[in-house]
Short mmCIF file of C-alpha atoms and ligand atoms in Angstrom, two decimals:
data_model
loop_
_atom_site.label_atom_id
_atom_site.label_comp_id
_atom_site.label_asym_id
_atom_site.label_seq_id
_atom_site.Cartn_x
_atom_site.Cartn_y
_atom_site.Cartn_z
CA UNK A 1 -201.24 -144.05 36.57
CA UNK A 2 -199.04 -141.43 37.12
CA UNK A 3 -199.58 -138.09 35.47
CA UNK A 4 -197.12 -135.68 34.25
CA UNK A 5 -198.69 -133.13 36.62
CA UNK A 6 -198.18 -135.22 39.64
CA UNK A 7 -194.38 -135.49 38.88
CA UNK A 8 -194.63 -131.85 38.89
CA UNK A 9 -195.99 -131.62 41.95
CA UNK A 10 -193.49 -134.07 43.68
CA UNK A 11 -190.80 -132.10 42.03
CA UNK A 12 -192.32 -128.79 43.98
CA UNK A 13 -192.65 -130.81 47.38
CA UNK A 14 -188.78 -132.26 46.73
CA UNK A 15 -186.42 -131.13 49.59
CA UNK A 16 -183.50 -131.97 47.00
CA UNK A 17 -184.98 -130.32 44.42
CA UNK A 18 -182.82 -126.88 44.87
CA UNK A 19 -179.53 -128.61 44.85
CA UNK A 20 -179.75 -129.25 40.79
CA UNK A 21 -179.49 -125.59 40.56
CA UNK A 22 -175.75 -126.09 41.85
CA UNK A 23 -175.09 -128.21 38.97
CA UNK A 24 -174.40 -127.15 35.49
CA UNK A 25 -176.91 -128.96 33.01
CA UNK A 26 -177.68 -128.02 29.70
CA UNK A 27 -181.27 -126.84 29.90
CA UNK A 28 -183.07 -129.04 27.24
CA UNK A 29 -180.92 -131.96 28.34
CA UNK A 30 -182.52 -135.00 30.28
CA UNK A 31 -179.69 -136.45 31.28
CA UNK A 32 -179.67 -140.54 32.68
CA UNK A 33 -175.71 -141.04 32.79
CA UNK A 34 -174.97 -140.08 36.18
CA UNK A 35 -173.71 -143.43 36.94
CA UNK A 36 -171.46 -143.04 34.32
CA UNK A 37 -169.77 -139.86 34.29
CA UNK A 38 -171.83 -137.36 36.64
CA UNK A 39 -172.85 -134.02 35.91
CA UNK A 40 -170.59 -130.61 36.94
CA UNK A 41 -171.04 -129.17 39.47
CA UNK A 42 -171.28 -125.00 39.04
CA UNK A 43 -168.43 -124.56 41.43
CA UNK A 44 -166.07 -126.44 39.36
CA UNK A 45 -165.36 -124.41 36.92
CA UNK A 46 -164.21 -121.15 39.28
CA UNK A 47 -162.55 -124.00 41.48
CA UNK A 48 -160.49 -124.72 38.40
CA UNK A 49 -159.59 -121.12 37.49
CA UNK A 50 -158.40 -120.59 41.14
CA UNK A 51 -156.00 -123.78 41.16
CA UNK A 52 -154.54 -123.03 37.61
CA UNK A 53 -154.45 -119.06 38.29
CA UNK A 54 -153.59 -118.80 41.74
CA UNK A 55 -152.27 -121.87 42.97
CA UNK A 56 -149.84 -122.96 40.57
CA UNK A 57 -149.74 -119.98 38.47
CA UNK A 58 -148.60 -117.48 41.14
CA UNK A 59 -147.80 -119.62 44.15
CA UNK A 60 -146.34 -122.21 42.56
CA UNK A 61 -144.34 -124.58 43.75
CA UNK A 62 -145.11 -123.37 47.78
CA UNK A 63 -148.73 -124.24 46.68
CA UNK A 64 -147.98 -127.83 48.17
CA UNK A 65 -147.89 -126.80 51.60
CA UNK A 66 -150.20 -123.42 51.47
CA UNK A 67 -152.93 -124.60 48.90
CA UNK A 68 -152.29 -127.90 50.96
CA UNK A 69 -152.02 -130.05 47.78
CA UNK A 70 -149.96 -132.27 50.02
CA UNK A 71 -152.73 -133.38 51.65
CA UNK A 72 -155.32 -133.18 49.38
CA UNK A 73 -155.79 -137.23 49.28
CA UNK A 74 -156.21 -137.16 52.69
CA UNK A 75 -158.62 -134.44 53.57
CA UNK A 76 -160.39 -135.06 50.74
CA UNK A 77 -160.81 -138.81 52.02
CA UNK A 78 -162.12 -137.80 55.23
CA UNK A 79 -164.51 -135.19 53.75
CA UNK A 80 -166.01 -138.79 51.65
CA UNK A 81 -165.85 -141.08 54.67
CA UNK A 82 -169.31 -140.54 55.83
CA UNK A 83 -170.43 -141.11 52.58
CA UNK A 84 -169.08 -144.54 53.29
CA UNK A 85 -169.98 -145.37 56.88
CA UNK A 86 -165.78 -144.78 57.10
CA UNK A 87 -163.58 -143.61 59.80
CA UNK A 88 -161.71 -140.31 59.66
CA UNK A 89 -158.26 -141.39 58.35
CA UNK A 90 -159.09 -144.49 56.76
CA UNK A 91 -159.68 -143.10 53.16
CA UNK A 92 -157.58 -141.70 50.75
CA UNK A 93 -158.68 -140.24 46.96
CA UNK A 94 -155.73 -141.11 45.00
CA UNK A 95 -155.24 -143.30 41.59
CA UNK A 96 -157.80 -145.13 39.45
CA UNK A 97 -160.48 -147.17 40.91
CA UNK A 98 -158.16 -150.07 38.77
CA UNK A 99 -155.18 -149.00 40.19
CA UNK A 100 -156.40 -149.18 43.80
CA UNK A 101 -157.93 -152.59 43.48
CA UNK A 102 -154.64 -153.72 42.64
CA UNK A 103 -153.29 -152.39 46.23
CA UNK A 104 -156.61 -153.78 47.83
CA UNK A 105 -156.38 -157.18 46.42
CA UNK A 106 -152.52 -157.51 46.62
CA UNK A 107 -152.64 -155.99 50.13
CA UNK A 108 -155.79 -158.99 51.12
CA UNK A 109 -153.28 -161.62 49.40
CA UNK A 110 -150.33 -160.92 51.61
CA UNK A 111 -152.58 -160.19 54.94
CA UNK A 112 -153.51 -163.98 53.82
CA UNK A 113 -150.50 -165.64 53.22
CA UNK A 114 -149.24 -163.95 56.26
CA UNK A 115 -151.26 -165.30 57.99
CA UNK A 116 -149.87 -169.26 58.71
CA UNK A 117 -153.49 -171.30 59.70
CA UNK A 118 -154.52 -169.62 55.91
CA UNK A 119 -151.84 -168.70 53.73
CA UNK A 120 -152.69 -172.10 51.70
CA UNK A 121 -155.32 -170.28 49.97
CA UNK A 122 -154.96 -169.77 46.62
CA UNK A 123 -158.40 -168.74 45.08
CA UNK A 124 -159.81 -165.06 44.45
CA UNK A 125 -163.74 -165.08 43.98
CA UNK A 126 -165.20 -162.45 42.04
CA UNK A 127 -167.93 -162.56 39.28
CA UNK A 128 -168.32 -162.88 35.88
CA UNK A 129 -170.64 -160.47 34.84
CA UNK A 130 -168.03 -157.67 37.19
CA UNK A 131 -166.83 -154.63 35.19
CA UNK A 132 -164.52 -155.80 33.12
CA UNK A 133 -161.09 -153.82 34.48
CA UNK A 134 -161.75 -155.49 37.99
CA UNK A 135 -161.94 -158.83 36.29
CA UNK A 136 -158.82 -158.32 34.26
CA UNK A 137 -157.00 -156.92 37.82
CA UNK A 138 -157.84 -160.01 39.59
CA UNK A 139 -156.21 -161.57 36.81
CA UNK A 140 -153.56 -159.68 36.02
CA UNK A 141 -152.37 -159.64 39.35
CA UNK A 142 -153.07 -163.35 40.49
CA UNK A 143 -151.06 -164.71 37.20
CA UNK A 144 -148.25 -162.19 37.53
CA UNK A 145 -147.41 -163.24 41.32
CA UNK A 146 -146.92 -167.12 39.76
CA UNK A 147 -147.59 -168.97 43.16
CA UNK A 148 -150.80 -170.35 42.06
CA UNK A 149 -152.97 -168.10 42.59
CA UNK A 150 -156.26 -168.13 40.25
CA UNK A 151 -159.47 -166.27 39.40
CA UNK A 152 -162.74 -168.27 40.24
CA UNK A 153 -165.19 -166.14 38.45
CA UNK A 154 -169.04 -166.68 39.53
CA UNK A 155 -171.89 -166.80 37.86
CA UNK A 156 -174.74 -165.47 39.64
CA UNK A 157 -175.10 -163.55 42.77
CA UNK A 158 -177.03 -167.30 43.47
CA UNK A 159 -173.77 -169.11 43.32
CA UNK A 160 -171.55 -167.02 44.94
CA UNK A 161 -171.83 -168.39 48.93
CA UNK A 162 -171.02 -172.13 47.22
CA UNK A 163 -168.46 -170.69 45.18
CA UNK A 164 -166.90 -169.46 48.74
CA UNK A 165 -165.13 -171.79 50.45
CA UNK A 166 -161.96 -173.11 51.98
CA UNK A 167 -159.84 -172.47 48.91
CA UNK A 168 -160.99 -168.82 49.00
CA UNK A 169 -158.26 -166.47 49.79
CA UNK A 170 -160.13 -163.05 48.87
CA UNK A 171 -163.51 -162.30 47.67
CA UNK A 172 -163.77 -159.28 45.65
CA UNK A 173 -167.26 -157.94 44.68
CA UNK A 174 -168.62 -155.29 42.74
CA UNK A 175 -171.67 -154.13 45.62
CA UNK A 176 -173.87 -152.50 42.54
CA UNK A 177 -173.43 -154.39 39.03
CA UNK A 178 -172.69 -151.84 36.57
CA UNK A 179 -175.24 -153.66 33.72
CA UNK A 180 -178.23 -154.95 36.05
CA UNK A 181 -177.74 -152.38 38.93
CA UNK A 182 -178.49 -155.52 40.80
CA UNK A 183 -177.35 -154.56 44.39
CA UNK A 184 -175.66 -157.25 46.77
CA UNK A 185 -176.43 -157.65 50.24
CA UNK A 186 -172.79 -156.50 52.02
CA UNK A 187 -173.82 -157.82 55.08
CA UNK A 188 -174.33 -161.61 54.36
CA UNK A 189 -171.70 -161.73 51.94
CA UNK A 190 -168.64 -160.35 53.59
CA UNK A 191 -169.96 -162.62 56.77
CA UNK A 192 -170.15 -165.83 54.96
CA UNK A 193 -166.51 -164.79 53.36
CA UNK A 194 -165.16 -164.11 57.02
CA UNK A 195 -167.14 -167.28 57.98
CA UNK A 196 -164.99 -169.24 55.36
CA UNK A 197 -162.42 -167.27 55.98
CA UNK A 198 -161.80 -165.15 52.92
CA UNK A 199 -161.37 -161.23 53.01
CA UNK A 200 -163.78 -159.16 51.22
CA UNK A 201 -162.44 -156.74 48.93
CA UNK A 202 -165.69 -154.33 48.04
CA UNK A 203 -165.63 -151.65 44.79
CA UNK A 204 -168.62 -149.18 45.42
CA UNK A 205 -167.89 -147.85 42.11
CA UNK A 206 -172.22 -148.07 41.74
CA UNK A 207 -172.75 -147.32 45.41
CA UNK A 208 -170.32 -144.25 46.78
CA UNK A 209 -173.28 -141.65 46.63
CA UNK A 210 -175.96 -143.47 45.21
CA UNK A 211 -176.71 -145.83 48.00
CA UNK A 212 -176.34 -145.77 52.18
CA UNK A 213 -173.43 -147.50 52.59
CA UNK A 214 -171.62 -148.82 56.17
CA UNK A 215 -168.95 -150.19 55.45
CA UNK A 216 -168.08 -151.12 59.42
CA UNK A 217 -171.20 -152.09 60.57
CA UNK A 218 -171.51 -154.54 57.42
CA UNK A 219 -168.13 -156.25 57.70
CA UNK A 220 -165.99 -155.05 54.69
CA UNK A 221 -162.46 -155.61 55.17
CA UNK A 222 -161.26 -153.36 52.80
CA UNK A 223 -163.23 -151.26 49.60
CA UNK A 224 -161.90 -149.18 46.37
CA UNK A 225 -164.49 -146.71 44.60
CA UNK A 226 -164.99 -144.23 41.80
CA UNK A 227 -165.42 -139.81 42.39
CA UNK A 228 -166.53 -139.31 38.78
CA UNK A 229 -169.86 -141.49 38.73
CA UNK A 230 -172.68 -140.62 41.17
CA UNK A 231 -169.87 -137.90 42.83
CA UNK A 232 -169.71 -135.80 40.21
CA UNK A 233 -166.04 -135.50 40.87
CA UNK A 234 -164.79 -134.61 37.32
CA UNK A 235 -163.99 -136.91 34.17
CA UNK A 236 -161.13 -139.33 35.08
CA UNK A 237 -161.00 -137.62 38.60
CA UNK A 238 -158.78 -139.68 41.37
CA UNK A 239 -160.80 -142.51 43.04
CA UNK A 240 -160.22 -143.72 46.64
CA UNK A 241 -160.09 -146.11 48.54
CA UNK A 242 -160.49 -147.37 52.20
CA UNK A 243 -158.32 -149.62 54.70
CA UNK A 244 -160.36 -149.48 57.81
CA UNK A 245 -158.00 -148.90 60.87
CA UNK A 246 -158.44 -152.44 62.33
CA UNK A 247 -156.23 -153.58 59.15
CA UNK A 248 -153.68 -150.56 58.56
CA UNK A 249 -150.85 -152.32 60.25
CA UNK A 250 -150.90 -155.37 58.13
CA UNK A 251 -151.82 -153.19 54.98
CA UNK A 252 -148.80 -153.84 52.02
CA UNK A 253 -149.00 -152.58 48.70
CA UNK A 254 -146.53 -153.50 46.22
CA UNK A 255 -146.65 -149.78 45.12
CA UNK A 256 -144.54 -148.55 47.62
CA UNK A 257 -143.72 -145.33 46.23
CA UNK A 258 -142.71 -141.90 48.08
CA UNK A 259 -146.10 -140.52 48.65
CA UNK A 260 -146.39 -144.09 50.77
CA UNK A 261 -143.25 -143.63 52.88
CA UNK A 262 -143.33 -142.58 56.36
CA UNK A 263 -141.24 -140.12 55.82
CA UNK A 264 -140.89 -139.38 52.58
CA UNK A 265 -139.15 -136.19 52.47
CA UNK A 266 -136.23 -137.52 54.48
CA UNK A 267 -135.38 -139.11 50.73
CA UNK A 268 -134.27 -142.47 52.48
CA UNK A 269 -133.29 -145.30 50.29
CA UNK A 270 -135.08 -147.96 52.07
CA UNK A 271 -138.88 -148.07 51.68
CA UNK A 272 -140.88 -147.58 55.34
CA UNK A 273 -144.68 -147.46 54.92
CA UNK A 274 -146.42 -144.52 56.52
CA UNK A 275 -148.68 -145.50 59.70
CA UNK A 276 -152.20 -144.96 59.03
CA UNK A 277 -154.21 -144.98 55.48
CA UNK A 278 -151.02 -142.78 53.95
CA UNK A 279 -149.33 -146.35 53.26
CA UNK A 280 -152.08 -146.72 50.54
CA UNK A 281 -150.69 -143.92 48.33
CA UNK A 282 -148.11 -144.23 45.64
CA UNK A 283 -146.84 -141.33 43.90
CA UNK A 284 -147.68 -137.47 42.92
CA UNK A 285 -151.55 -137.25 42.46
CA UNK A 286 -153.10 -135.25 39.76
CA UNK A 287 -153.71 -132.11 41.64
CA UNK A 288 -155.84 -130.26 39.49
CA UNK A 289 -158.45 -133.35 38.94
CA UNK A 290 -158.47 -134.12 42.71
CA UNK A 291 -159.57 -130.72 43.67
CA UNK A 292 -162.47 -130.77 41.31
CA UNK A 293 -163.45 -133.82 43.86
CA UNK A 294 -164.23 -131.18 46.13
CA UNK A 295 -166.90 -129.69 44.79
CA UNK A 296 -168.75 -132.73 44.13
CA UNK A 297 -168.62 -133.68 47.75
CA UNK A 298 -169.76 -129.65 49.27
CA UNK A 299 -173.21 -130.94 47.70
CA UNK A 300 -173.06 -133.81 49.38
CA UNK A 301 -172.35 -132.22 52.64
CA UNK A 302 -175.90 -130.14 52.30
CA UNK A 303 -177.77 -133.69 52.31
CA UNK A 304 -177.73 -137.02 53.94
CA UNK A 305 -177.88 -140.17 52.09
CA UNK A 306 -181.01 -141.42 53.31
CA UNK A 307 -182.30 -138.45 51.79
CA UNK A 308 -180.54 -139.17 48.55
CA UNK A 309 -181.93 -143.26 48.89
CA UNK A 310 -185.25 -142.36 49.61
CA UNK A 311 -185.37 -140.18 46.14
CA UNK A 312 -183.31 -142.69 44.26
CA UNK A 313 -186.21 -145.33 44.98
CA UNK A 314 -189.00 -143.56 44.35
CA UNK A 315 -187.44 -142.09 41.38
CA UNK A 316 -186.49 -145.92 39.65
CA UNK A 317 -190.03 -146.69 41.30
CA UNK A 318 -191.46 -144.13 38.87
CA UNK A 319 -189.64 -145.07 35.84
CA UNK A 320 -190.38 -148.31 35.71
CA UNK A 321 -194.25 -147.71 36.45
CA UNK A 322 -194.18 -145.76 33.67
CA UNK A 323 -191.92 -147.59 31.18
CA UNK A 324 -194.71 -150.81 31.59
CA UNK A 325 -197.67 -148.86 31.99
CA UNK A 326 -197.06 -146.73 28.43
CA UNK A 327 -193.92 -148.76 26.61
CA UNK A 328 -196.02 -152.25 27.45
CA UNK A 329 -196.48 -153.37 23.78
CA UNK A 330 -192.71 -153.50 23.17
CA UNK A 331 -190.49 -156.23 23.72
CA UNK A 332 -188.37 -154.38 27.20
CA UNK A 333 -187.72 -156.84 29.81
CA UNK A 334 -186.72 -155.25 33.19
CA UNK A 335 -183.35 -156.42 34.51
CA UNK A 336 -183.31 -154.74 37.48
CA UNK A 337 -184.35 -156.18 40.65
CA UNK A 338 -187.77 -154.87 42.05
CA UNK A 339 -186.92 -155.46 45.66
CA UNK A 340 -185.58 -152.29 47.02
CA UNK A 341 -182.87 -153.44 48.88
CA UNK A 342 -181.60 -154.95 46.09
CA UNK A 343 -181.40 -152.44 43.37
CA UNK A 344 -179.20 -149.31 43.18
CA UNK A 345 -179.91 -146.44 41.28
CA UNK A 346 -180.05 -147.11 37.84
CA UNK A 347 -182.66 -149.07 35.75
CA UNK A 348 -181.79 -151.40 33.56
CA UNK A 349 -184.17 -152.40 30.35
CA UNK A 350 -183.29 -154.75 27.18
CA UNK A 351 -184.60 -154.66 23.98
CA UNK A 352 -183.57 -156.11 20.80
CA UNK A 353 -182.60 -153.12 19.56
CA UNK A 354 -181.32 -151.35 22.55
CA UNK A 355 -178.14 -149.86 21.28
CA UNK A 356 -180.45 -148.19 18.39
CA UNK A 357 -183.44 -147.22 20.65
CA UNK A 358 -181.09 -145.90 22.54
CA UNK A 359 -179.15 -143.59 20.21
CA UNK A 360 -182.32 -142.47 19.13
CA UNK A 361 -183.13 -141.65 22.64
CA UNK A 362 -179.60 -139.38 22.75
CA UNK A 363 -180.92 -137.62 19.39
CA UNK A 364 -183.83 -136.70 21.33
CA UNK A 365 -182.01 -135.25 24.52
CA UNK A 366 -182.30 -138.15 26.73
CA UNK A 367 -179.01 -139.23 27.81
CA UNK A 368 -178.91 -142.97 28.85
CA UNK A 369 -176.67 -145.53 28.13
CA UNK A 370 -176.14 -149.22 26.37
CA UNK A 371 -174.18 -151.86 27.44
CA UNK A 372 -173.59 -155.46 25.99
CA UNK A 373 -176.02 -157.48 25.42
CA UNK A 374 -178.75 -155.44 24.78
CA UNK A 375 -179.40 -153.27 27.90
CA UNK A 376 -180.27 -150.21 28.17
CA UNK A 377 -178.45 -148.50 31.39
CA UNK A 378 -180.76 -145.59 32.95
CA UNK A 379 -178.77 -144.27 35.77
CA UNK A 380 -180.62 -141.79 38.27
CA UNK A 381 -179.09 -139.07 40.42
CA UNK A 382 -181.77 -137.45 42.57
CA UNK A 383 -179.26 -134.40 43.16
CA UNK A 384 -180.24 -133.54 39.88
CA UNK A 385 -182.85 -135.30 38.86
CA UNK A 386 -186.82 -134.41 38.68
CA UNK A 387 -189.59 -136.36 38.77
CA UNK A 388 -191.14 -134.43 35.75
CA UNK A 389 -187.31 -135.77 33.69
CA UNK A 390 -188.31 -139.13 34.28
CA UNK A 391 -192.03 -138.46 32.79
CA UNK A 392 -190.46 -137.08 29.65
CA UNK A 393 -187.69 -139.54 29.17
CA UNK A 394 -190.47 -142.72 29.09
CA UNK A 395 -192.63 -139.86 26.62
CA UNK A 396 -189.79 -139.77 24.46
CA UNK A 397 -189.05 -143.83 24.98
CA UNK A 398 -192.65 -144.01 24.16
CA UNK A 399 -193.20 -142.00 20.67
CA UNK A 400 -189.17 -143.81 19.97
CA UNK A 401 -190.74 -147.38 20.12
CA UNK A 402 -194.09 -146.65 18.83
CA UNK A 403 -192.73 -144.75 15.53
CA UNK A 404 -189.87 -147.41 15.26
CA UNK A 405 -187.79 -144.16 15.31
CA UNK A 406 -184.29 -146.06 15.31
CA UNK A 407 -182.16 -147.31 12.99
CA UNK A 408 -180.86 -150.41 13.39
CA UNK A 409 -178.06 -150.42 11.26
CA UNK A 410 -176.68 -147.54 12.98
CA UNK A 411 -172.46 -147.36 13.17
CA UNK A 412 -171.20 -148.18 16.95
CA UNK A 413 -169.44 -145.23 18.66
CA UNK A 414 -166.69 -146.78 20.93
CA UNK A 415 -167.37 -145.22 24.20
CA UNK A 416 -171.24 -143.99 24.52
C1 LIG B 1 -166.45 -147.39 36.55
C2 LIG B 1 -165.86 -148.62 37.13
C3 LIG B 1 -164.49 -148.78 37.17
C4 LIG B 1 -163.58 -147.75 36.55
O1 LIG B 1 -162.24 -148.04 36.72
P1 LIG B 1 -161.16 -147.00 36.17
O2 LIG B 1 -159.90 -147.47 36.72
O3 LIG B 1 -161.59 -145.64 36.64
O4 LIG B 1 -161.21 -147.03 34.69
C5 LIG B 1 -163.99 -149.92 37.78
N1 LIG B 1 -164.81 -150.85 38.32
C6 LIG B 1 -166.15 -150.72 38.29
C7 LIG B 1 -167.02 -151.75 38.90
C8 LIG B 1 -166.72 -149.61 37.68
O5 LIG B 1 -168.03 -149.48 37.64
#
């Protein structure tokens, strides 16, 4: 088995290793909630100073076009389409991840009912066990457009190719499941959708920066994601997403507002969309938030994501070697898929009492999460991440279940 000595050495021989010192962690602190809300990066804090100080303190208002808020959605989109397997031009950080799957999935509608040989269609496919809020978009947009349309929510990645089929309008998948970090193959899915011919509507809210992603090469036709998970972009930070140039012309949002326009300082009354991926925004963006983006991102630019993968496995590898090999008496059942290409990068246990295991496991400085029904969420970000962390978290884990150190009558906290 595993000793804590050889984590320590993989730690020394870890070409990401240096990059956690660009991120600000509290030092005793073991924290698994990447996936959740990521860690800060060092740079953030005198990035904030200078765009409160400087930019809109003493430039003010000309701060749009010299600190080039203006196009902050934009550059900043480009700067995360690599990340993506994206184009220049075809991303924009703007808006909630919610938000933006509205203008994804209302967008695939009309490019549907546009379209005559389909626009009979009236069925979006997504899944039940989805994040909620994509769920509840699906919904809320499907019902509020009254022409029919209606949710078809599937039960198991299994089910889904029967479940997509000539009634399918749009397909809409989460490509990392926030509970099981079960990780769906892109590829086969968004060709059997095409095949049946559905548009896939992809949210990498699990993936952007935790897994290789290529989005061109595997067939998405368009894809909405999160900055302040496994980018470290900043709590609530602007999300993104991505119209890939082949479908830019036929891209309409029913958020047409001036940020969208093609020209939107000539203050016409009549909305134009922009050309290009600027038809995706809607209105003034957060400024302050979506610079913090920023600095999440300049780490990424120092490493590749195969890099980042090939740490991610090994370190999900590790942690569940260890959690059987020295929790093995307790009642955890992995939900996780063991097949690489299937997982992302969290790990996923249950146990009975996994909400209380688990805030005894934030009483002790490891920082995981819970999520209905009984799962323990370990999320793993190898750019800050050691080996020698994961040893410590399943010691704690360990000396947790064997003491029965929890208490299972413990009050809920709404958000943790
Ligand atoms: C985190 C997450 C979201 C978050 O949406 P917000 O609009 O930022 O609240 C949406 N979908 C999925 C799948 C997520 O994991």
């Amino acid at each position: 088995m595993t000793t804590r000595k050889d984590c320590l050495t993989r730690d020394s021989q870890d070409a990401l290793a240096p990059l956690r010192a660009q991120f600000d962690l509290p030092p005793e602190l073991i924290y698994l909630d990447g996936n959740s809300l990521g860690a800060r990066p060092r740079a953030a804090l005198a990035r904030a100073q200078d765009v409160i100080a400087r930019e809109w303190g003493q430039d003010l208002i000309r701060s749009w076009n010299t600190a080039g808020w203006f196009d902050l959605p934009k550059r900043l989109g480009d700067r995360l389409a690599p990340l993506i397997g994206a184009g220049a031009g075809e991303v924009v950080v703007t808006d909630s991840t919610s938000v933006n799957l509205f203008k994804a999935l209302a967008a695939a509608l009309h490019m549907q009912a546009a379209d005559p040989a389909r626009g009979e269609r009236r069925v979006l496919v997504t899944e039940r066990s989805n994040f909620p809020t994509d769920i509840y978009m699906a919904q809320g947009l499907s019902g509020w457009l009254q022409r029919g349309y209606r949710v078809r929510l599937v039960d198991s990645p299994a089910e889904l190719e029967a479940a997509i089929d000539a009634d399918s309008a749009v397909v809409m998948l989460t490509h990392v499941n926030y509970r099981t970090g079960y990780q769906h193959d892109m590829a086969a899915l968004s060709a059997h959708a095409h095949a049946q011919g559905a548009l896939i509507v992809w949210d990498l809210a699990h993936s952007a920066g935790a897994v290789p992603l290529d989005l061109h090469r595997d067939g998405a036709d368009l894809a909405v994601g999160c900055t302040y998970k496994y980018l470290n972009g900043g709590p609530g930070a602007p999300a993104f997403i991505w119209v890939p140039r082949r479908h830019q012309a036929a891209f309409r949002q029913p958020l047409s507002g001036w940020w969208g326009h093609a020209a939107p300082f000539a203050m016409a009354p009549d909305f134009a969309p922009a050309d290009g991926i600027g038809r995706a925004l809607c209105g003034t963006q957060p400024i302050a938030s979506l610079a913090m983006v920023e600095c999440g991102l300049d780490i990424f630019a120092q490493t590749d994501m195969a890099a980042i993968r090939a740490k991610s496995l090994a370190l999900t590898d590790l942690f569940i070697e260890l959690v059987e090999a020295r929790c093995g008496a307790h009642p955890l059942e992995l939900v996780t898929p063991r097949q690489h290409a299937r997982r992302g990068s969290q790990v996923s246990f249950t146990h009975p009492h996994g909400y209380a295991v688990m805030q005894a496991l934030i009483a002790r400085g490891v920082v995981g999460d819970y999520r209905e029904p009984a799962i323990m969420r370990f999320g793993f970000t190898p750019l800050y991440t050691r080996y020698a962390d994961v040893w410590d978290a399943v010691d704690i884990l360990r000396d947790i279940l064997d003491g029965q150190a929890y208490d299972i009558d413990a009050a809920r906290d709404a958000v943790t």
